Short mmCIF file of C-alpha atoms in Angstrom, two decimals:
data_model
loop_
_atom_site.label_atom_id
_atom_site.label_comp_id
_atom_site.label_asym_id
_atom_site.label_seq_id
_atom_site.Cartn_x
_atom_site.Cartn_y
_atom_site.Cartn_z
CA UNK A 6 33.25 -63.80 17.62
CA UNK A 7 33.39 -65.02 21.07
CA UNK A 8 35.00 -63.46 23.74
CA UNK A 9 36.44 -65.54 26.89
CA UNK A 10 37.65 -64.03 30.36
CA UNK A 11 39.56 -66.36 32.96
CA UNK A 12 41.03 -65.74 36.39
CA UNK A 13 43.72 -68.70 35.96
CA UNK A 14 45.74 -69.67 38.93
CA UNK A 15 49.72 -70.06 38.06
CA UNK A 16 50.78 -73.37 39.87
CA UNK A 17 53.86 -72.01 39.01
CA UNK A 18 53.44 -71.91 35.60
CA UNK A 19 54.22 -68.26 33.43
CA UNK A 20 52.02 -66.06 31.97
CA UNK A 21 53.48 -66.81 28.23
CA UNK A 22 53.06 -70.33 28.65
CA UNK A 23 49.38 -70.27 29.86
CA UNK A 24 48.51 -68.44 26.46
CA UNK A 25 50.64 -71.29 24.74
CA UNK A 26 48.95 -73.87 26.64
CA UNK A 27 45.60 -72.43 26.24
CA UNK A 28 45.69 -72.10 22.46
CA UNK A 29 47.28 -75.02 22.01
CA UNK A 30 44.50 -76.69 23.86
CA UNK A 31 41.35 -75.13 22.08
CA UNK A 32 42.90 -75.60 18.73
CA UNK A 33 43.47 -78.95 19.08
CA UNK A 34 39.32 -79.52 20.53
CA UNK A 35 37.74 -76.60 18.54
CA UNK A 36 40.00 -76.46 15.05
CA UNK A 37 37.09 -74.86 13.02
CA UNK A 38 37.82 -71.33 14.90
CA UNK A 39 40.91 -68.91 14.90
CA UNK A 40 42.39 -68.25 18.67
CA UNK A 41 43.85 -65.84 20.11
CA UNK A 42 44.96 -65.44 23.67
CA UNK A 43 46.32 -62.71 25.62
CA UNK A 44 47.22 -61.48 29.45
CA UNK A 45 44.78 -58.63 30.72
CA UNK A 46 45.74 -58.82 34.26
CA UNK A 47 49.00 -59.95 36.26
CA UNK A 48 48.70 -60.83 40.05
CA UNK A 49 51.00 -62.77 42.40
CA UNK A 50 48.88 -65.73 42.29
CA UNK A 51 46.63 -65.55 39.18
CA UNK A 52 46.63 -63.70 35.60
CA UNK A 53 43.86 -62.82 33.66
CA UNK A 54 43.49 -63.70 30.15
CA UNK A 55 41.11 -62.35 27.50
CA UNK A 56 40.61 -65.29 24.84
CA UNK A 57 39.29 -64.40 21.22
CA UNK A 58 37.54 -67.34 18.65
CA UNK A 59 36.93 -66.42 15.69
CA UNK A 60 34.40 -69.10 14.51
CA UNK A 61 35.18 -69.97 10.15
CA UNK A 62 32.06 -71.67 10.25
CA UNK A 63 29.91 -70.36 12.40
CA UNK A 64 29.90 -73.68 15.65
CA UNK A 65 28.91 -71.71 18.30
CA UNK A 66 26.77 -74.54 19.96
CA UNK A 67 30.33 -76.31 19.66
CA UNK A 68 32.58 -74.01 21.36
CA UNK A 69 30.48 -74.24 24.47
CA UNK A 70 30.54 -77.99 25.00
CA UNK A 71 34.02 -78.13 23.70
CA UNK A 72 35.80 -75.09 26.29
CA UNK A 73 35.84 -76.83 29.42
CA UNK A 74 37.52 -80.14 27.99
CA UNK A 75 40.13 -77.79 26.17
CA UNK A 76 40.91 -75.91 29.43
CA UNK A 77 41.25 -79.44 31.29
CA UNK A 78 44.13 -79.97 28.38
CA UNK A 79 45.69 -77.09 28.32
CA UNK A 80 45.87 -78.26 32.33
CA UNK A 81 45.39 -74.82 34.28
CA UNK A 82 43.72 -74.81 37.47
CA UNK A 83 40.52 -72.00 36.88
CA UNK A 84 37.63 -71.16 38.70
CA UNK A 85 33.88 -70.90 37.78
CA UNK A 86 34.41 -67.24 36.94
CA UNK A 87 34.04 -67.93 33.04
CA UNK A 88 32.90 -65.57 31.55
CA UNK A 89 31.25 -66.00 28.02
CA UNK A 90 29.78 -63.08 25.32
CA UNK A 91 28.72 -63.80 22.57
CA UNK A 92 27.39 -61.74 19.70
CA UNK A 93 25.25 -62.93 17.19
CA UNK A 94 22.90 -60.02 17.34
CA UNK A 95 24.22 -56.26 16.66
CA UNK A 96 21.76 -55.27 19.76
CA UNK A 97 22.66 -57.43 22.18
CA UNK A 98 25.66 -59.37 24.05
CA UNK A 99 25.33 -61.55 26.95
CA UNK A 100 27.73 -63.21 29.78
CA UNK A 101 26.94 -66.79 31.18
CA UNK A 102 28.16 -65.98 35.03
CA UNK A 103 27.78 -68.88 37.33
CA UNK A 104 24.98 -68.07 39.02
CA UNK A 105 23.07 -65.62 36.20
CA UNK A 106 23.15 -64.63 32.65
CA UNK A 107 23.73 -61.03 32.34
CA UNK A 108 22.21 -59.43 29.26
CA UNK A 109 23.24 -56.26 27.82
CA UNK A 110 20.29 -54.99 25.37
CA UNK A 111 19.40 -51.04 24.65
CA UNK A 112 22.16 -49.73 26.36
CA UNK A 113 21.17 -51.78 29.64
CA UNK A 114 23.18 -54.51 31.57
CA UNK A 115 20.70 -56.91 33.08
CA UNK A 116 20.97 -60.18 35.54
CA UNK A 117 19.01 -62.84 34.72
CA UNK A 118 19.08 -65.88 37.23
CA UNK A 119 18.98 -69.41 35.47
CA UNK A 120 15.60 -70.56 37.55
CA UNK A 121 14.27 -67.25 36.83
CA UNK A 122 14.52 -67.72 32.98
CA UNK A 123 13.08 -71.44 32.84
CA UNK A 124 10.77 -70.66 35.56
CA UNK A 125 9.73 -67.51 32.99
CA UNK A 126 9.98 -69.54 30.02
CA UNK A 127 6.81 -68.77 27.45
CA UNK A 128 6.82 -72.22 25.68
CA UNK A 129 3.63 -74.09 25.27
CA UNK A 130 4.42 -76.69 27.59
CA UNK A 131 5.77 -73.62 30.02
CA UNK A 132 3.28 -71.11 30.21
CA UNK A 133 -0.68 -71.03 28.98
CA UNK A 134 -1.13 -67.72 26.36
CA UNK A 135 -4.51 -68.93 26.54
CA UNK A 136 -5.12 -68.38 30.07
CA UNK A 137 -1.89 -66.74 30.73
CA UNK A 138 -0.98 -68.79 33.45
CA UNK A 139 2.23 -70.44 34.36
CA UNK A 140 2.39 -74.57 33.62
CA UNK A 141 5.59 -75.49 34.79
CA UNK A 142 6.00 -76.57 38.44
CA UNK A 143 8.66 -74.00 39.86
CA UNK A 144 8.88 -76.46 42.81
CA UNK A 145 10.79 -78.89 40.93
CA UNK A 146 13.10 -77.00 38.67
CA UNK A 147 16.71 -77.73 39.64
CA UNK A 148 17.76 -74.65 42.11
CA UNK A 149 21.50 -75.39 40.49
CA UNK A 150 20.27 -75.16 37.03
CA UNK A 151 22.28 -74.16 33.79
CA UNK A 152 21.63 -73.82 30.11
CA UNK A 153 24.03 -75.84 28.04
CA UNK A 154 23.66 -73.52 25.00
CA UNK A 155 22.83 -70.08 24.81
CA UNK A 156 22.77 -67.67 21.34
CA UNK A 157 20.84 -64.44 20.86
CA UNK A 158 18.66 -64.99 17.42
CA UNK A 159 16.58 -62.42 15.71
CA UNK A 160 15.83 -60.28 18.58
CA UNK A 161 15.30 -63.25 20.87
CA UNK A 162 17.82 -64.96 23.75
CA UNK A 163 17.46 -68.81 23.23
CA UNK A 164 18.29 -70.93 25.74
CA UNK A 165 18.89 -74.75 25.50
CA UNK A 166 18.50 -76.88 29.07
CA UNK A 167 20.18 -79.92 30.19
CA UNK A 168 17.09 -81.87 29.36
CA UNK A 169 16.43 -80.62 25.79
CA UNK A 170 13.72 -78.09 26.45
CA UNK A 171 14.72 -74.97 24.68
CA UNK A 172 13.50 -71.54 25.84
CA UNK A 173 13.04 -68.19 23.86
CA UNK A 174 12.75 -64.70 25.30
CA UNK A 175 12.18 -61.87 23.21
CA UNK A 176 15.01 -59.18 24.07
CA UNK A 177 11.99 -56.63 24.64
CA UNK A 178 10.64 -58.90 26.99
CA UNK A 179 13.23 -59.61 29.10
CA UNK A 180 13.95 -55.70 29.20
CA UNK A 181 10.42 -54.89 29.63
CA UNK A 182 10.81 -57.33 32.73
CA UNK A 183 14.06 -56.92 34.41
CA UNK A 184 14.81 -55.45 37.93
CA UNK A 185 17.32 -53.35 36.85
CA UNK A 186 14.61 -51.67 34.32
CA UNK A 187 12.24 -51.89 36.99
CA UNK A 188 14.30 -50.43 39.69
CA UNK A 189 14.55 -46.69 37.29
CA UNK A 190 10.62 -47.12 36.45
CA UNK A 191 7.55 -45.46 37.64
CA UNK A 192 4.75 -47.74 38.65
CA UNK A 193 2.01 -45.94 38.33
CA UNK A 194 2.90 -42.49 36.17
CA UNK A 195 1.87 -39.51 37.84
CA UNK A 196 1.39 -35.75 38.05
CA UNK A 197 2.22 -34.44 41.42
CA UNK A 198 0.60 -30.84 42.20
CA UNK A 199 -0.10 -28.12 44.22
CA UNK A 200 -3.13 -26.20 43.37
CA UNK A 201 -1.41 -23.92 41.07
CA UNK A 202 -0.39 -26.77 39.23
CA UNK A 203 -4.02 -28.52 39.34
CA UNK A 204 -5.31 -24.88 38.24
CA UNK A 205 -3.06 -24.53 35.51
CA UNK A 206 -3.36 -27.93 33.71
CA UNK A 207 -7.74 -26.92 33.66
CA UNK A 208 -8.43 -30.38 33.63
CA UNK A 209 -11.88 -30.47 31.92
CA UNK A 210 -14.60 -32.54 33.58
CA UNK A 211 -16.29 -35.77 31.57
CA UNK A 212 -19.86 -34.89 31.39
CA UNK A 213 -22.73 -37.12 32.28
CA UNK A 214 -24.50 -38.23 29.36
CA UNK A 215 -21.13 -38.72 27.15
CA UNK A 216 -19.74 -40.34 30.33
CA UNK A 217 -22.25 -42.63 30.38
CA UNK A 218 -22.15 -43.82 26.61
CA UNK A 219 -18.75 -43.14 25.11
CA UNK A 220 -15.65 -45.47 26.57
CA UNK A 221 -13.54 -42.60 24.69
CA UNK A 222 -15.06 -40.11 27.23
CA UNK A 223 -14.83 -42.61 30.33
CA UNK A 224 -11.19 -43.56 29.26
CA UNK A 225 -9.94 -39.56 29.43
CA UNK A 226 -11.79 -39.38 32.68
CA UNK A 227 -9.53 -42.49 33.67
CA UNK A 228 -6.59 -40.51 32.37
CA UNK A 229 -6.94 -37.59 34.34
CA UNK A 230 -8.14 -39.76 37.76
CA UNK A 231 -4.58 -41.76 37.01
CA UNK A 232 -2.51 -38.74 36.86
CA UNK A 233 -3.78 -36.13 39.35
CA UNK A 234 -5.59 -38.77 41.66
CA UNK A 235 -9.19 -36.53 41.48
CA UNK A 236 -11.52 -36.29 38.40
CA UNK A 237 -15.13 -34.76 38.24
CA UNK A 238 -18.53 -35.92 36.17
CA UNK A 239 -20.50 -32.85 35.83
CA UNK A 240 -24.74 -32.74 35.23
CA UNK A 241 -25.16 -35.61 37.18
CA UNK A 242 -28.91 -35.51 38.02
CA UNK A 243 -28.58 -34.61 42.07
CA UNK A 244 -30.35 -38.53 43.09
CA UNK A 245 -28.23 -41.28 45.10
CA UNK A 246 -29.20 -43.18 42.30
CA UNK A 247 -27.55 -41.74 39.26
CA UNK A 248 -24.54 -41.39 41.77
CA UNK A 249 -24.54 -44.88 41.99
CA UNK A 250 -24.84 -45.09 38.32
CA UNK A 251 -21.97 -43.27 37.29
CA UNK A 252 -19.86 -44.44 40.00
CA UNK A 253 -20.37 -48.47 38.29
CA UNK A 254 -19.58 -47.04 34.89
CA UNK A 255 -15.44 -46.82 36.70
CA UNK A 256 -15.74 -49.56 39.25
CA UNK A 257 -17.27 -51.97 41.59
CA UNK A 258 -18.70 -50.76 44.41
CA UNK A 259 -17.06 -51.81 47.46
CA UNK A 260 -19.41 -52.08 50.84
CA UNK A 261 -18.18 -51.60 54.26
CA UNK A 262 -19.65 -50.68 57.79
CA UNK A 263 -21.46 -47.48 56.37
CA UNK A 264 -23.29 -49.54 53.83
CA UNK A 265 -23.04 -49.85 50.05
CA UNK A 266 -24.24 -46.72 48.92
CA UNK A 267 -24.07 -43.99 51.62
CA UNK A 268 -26.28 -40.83 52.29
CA UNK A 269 -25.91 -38.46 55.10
CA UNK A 270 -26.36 -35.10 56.76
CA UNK A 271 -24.62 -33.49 60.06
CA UNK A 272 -27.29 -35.61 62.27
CA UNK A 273 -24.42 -37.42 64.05
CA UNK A 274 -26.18 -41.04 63.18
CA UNK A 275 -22.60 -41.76 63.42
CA UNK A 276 -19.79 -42.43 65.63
CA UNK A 277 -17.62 -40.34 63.23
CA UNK A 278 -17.06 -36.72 63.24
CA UNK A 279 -17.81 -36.04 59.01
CA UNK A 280 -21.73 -36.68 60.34
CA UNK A 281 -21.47 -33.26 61.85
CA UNK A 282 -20.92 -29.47 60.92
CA UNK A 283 -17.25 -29.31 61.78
CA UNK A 284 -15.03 -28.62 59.76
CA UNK A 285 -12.28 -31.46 59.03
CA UNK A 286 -8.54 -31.44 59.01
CA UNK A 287 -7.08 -33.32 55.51
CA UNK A 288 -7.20 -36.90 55.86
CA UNK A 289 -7.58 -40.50 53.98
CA UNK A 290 -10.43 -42.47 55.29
CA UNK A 291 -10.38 -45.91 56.30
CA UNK A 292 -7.01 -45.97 57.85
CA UNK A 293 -8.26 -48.43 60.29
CA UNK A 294 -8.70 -50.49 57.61
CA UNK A 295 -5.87 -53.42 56.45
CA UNK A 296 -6.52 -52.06 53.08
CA UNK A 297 -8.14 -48.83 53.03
CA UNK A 298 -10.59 -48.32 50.58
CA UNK A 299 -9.28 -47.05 47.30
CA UNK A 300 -11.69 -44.64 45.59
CA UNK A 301 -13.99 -42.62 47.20
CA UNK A 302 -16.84 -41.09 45.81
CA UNK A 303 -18.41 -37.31 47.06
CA UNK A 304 -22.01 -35.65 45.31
CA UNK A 305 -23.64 -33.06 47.23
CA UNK A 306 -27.40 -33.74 46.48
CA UNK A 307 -28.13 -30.13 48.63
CA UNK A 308 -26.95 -27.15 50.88
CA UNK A 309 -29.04 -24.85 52.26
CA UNK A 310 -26.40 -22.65 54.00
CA UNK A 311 -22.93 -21.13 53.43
CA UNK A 312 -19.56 -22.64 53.98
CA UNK A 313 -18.75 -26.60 53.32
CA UNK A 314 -15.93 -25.99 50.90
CA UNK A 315 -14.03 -29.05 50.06
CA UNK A 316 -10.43 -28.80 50.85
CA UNK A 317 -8.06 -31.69 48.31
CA UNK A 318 -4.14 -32.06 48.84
CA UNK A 319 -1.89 -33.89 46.82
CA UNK A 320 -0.48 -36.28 49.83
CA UNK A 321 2.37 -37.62 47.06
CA UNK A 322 3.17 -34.25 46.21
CA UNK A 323 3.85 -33.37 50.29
CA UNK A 324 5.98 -36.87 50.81
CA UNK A 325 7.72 -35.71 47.48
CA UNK A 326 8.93 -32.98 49.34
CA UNK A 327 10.25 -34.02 52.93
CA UNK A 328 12.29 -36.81 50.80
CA UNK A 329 13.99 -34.01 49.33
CA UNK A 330 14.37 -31.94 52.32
CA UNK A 331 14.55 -34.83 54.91
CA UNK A 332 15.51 -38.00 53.35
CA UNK A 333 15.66 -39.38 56.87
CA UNK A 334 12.46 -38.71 57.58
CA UNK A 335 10.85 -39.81 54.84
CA UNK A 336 12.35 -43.38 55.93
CA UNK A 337 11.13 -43.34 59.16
CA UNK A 338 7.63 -42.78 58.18
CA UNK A 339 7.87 -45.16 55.12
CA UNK A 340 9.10 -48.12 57.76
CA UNK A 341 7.37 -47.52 61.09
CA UNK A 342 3.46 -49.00 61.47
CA UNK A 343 1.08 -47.35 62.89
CA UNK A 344 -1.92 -48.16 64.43
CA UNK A 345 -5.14 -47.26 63.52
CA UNK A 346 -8.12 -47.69 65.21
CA UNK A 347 -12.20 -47.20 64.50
CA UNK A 348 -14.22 -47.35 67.48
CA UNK A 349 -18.47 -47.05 67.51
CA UNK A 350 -21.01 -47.61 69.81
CA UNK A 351 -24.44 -45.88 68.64
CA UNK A 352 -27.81 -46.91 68.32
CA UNK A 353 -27.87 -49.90 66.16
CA UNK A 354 -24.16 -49.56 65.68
CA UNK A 355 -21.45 -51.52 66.95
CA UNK A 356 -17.63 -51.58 65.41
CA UNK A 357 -14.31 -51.85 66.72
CA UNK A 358 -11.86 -51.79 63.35
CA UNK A 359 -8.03 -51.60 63.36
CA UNK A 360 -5.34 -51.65 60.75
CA UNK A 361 -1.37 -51.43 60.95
CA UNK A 362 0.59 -50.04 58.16
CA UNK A 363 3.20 -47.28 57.96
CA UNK A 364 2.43 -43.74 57.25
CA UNK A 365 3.96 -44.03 54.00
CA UNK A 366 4.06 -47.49 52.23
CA UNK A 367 6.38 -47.68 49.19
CA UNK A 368 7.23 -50.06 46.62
CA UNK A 369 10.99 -51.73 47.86
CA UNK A 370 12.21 -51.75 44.39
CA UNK A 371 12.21 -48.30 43.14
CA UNK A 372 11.08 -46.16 46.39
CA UNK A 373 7.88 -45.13 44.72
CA UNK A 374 5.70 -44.30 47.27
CA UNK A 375 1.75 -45.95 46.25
CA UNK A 376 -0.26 -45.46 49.73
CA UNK A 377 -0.49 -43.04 52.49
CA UNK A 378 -1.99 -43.60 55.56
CA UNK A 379 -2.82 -39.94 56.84
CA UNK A 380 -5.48 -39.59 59.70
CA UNK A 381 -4.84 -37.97 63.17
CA UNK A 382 -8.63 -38.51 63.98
CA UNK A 383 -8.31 -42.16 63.88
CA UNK A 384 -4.69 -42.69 64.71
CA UNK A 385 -4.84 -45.16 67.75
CA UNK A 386 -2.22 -45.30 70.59
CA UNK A 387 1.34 -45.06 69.74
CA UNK A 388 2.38 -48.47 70.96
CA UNK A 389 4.21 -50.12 67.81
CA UNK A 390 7.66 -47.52 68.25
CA UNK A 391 10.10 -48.39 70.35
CA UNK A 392 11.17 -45.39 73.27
CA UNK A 393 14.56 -44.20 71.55
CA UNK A 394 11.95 -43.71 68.22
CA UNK A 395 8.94 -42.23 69.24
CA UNK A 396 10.40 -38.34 69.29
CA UNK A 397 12.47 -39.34 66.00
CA UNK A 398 8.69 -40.36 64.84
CA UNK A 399 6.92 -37.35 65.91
CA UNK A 400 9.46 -34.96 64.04
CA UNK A 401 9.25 -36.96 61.02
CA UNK A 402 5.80 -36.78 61.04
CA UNK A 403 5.48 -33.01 62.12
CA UNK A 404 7.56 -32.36 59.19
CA UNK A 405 4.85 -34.07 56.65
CA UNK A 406 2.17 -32.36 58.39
CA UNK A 407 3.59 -29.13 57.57
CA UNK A 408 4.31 -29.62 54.32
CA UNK A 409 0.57 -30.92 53.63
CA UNK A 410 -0.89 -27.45 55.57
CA UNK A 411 1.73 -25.27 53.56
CA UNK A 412 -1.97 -23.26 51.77
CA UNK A 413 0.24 -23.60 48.78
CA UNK A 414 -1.05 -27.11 48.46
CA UNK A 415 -4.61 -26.99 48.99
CA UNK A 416 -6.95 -26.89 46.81
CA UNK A 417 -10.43 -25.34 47.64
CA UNK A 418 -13.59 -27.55 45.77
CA UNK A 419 -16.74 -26.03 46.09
CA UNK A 420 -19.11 -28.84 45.39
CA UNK A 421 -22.62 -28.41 44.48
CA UNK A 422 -25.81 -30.89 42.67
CA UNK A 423 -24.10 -32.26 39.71
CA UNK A 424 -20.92 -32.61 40.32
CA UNK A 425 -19.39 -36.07 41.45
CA UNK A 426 -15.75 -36.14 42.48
CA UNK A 427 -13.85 -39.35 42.72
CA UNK A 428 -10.72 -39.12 44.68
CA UNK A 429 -7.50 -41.50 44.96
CA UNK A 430 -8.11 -41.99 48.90
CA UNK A 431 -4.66 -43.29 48.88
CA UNK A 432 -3.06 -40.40 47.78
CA UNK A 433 -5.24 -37.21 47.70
CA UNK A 434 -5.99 -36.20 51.15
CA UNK A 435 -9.70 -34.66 51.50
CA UNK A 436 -11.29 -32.16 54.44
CA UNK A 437 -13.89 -29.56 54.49
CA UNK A 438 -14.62 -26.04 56.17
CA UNK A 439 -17.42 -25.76 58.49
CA UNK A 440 -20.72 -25.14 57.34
CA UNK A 441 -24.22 -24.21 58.47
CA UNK A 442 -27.59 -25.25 57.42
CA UNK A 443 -28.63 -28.66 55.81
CA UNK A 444 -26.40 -30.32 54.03
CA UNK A 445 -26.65 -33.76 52.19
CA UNK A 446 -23.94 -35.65 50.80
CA UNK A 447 -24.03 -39.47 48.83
CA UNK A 448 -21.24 -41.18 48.04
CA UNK A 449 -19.80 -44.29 48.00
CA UNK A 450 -16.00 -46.20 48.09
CA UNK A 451 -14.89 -48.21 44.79
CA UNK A 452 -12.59 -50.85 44.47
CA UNK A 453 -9.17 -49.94 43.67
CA UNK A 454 -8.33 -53.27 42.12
CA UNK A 455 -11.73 -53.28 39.82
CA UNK A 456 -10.89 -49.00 38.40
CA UNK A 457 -7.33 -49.66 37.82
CA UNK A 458 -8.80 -52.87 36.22
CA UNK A 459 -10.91 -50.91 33.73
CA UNK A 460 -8.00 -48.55 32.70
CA UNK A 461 -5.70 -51.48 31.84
CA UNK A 462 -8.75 -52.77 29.53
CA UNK A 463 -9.05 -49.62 27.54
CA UNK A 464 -4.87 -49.05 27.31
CA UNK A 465 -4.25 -47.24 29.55
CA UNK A 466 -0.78 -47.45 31.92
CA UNK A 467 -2.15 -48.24 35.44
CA UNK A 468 -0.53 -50.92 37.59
CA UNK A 469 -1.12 -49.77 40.69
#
């Protein structure tokens, strides 16, 4: 059954004899199907009319080349506002709008526009499955283009161009794939915490040797990193070596201005304050960067002294919050960039790094927020805000900075030889207590692209 809605315009002409006219007209073109024809709507201009074919045997390829000649008969001025459903699948029903095909499938309307689909289309001569890459040229696909014939066939939308190709979509597919699915989805799933949360879910740690040999082992490590954005390999022999080791097991290494593989005590060989014995506020490192780095990688090889705590915070968690308490705010600091700014002039050291981003980047299409840009150390003059923002800014901002001191929401990490922590540097915030004596800490940053990589090759949900 087919199911017709048109926004006719009366010329004069009654709502009574439209429905004659009309039925009278598709009968005559289309006699293999029963019509019916009815008024939905009345206006002073225009009516509305709901038009039901009943197909005897089953023509719905005909029906669609044989409307618009039937309408020009039945001789009614209409507008491209037809809109067809048709239902040859119990799980589906579609409308061909002018500009997109809107799909209702699992309980979800979805908008499909017509370059979209052929652009997506997953023939052979469309799309490589071999190398998974596109073949058609996008460039020259007709911006104005329609499928003449459209049915829904064993869990699949096929769609027949003007030029013959024919396209099929698997109803999954399309869901799997459409904004409006999209829009209600998590990116990346999470667990947000405090650290009564973190304490209560007793997330075990992967241990060394089974780390090292079983992709079972590194996969639940994965898991937990995904989740909670920190994860721990315990018995790691105390060497900058094995920390290198185990850190390549997840991901690439990724080398900046501090070298590949870094090693370090509170000498101050640095133009940065962590090569001291202060203690450090919560942060992310590399602001200054365009991209900061994405993992980064902590082992204390030795301490001889007290103090040096690791302090962890759940940034996500914190931005969770002032969304729900200052919706505002959150916006400001999601849309505003900031400047950040790295600036070093030692011995044998000269650098002068700066990246712009907002405080709080999120994706556009479902508000999920993927990367925070946290670091009062390194912020760099407030020059990007116009005057009637700046004190909107610095309440905004005051506001996250509360919520990420609240002691609620840190977590206290006493690391010692053995024990590597990886953390999500765009999410979990990291700082440390002071501390005295020597102290010796190895670590490295990792590619975010190559560890999210790795989890997507042993099944696990992580796209971003």
């Amino acid at each position: 059954m087919i199911n017709l809605g048109l926004s006719l315009y009366s010329k004069g002409i009654s709502p009574d004899k439209a429905c004659t006219k009309v039925s009278a007209g598709l009968l005559s073109l289309v006699c293999d199907c029963a019509v019916s024809v009815r008024v939905l709507e009345l206006h002073p201009f225009k009516f509305f009319l709901q038009l039901k074919l009943c197909s005897r045997s089953g023509m719905f390829a005909r029906l669609n080349v044989k409307l618009r000649p039937a309408l020009r008969q039945a001789q009614l001025s209409w507008r491209h506002r037809t809109q067809i459903r048709g239902r040859s699948d119990t799980s589906a029903t579609f409308h061909l709008h002018q500009d997109c095909l809107e799909l209702s499938y699992g309980g979800t309307p979805m908008r499909f526009n017509y370059v979209w689909l052929r652009d997506h289309c997953r023939s052979a001569a469309s799309y490589s499955s071999n190398t998974h890459q596109r073949n058609v040229d996008t460039g020259s696909i007709e911006l104005s283009i329609r499928p003449d014939r459209t049915t829904v066939e064993d869990g699949h939308l096929v769609l027949t161009w003007p030029d013959g190709h024919v396209s099929k979509y698997s109803l999954s597919w399309l869901a799997e794939n459409s904004y409006e699915v999209k829009k209600q989805s998590a990116v990346q799933p999470r667990i947000l915490w405090n650290s009564d949360i973190y304490k209560k879910a007793d997330m075990p740690s992967a241990k060394y040797n089974k780390f090292m040999s079983s992709d079972d082992e590194l996969k639940k490590f994965l898991q937990h990193y995904l989740q909670y954005g920190i994860a721990f390999v315990d018995d790691v022999p105390a060497t900058v070596e094995a920390t290198e080791e185990v850190t390549k097991r997840v991901s690439l290494i990724r080398e900046t201005t501090y070298g590949r593989m870094w090693c370090f005590t509170s000498d101050f060989s640095r133009g940065d304050s962590a090569y001291s014995q202060l203690a450090l506020d919560r942060h992310t490192d590399t602001s200054y960067f365009q991209e900061p780095c994405g993992i980064q990688v902590f082992h204390c090889l030795k301490h001889e002294g007290s103090g040096g705590r690791t302090l962890l915070v759940d940034g996500f968690y914190a931005a969770e919050k002032l969304r729900q308490k200052s919706p505002e705010n959150f916006e400001l600091l999601a849309t505003v960039p900031i400047r950040h700014e790295y600036i070093e002039e030692t011995e044998g050291h000269r650098n002068h790094i700066t990246g712009i981003g907002p405080v709080l980047n999120v994706y556009p299409w479902n508000n999920e927020v993927y990367l925070m840009r946290y670091n009062n150390y390194d912020r760099g003059v407030l020059n990007t805000v116009p005057h009637d923002t700046v004190q909107r800014w610095y309440v905004a901002h005051r506001e996250l900075t509360a919520e990420l001191r609240r002691p609620e929401n840190e977590l206290w990490v006493k690391l010692t030889p053995g024990k590597v922590i990886f953390v999500d540097n765009w999410r979990v915030l990291h700082g440390r207590e002071s501390f005295t004596g020597l102290r010796q800490i190895c670590g490295c940053y990792l590619t975010r692209d190559d560890i999210i990589n790795t989890a997507r090759c042993l099944g696990l949900q992580a796209l971003s």
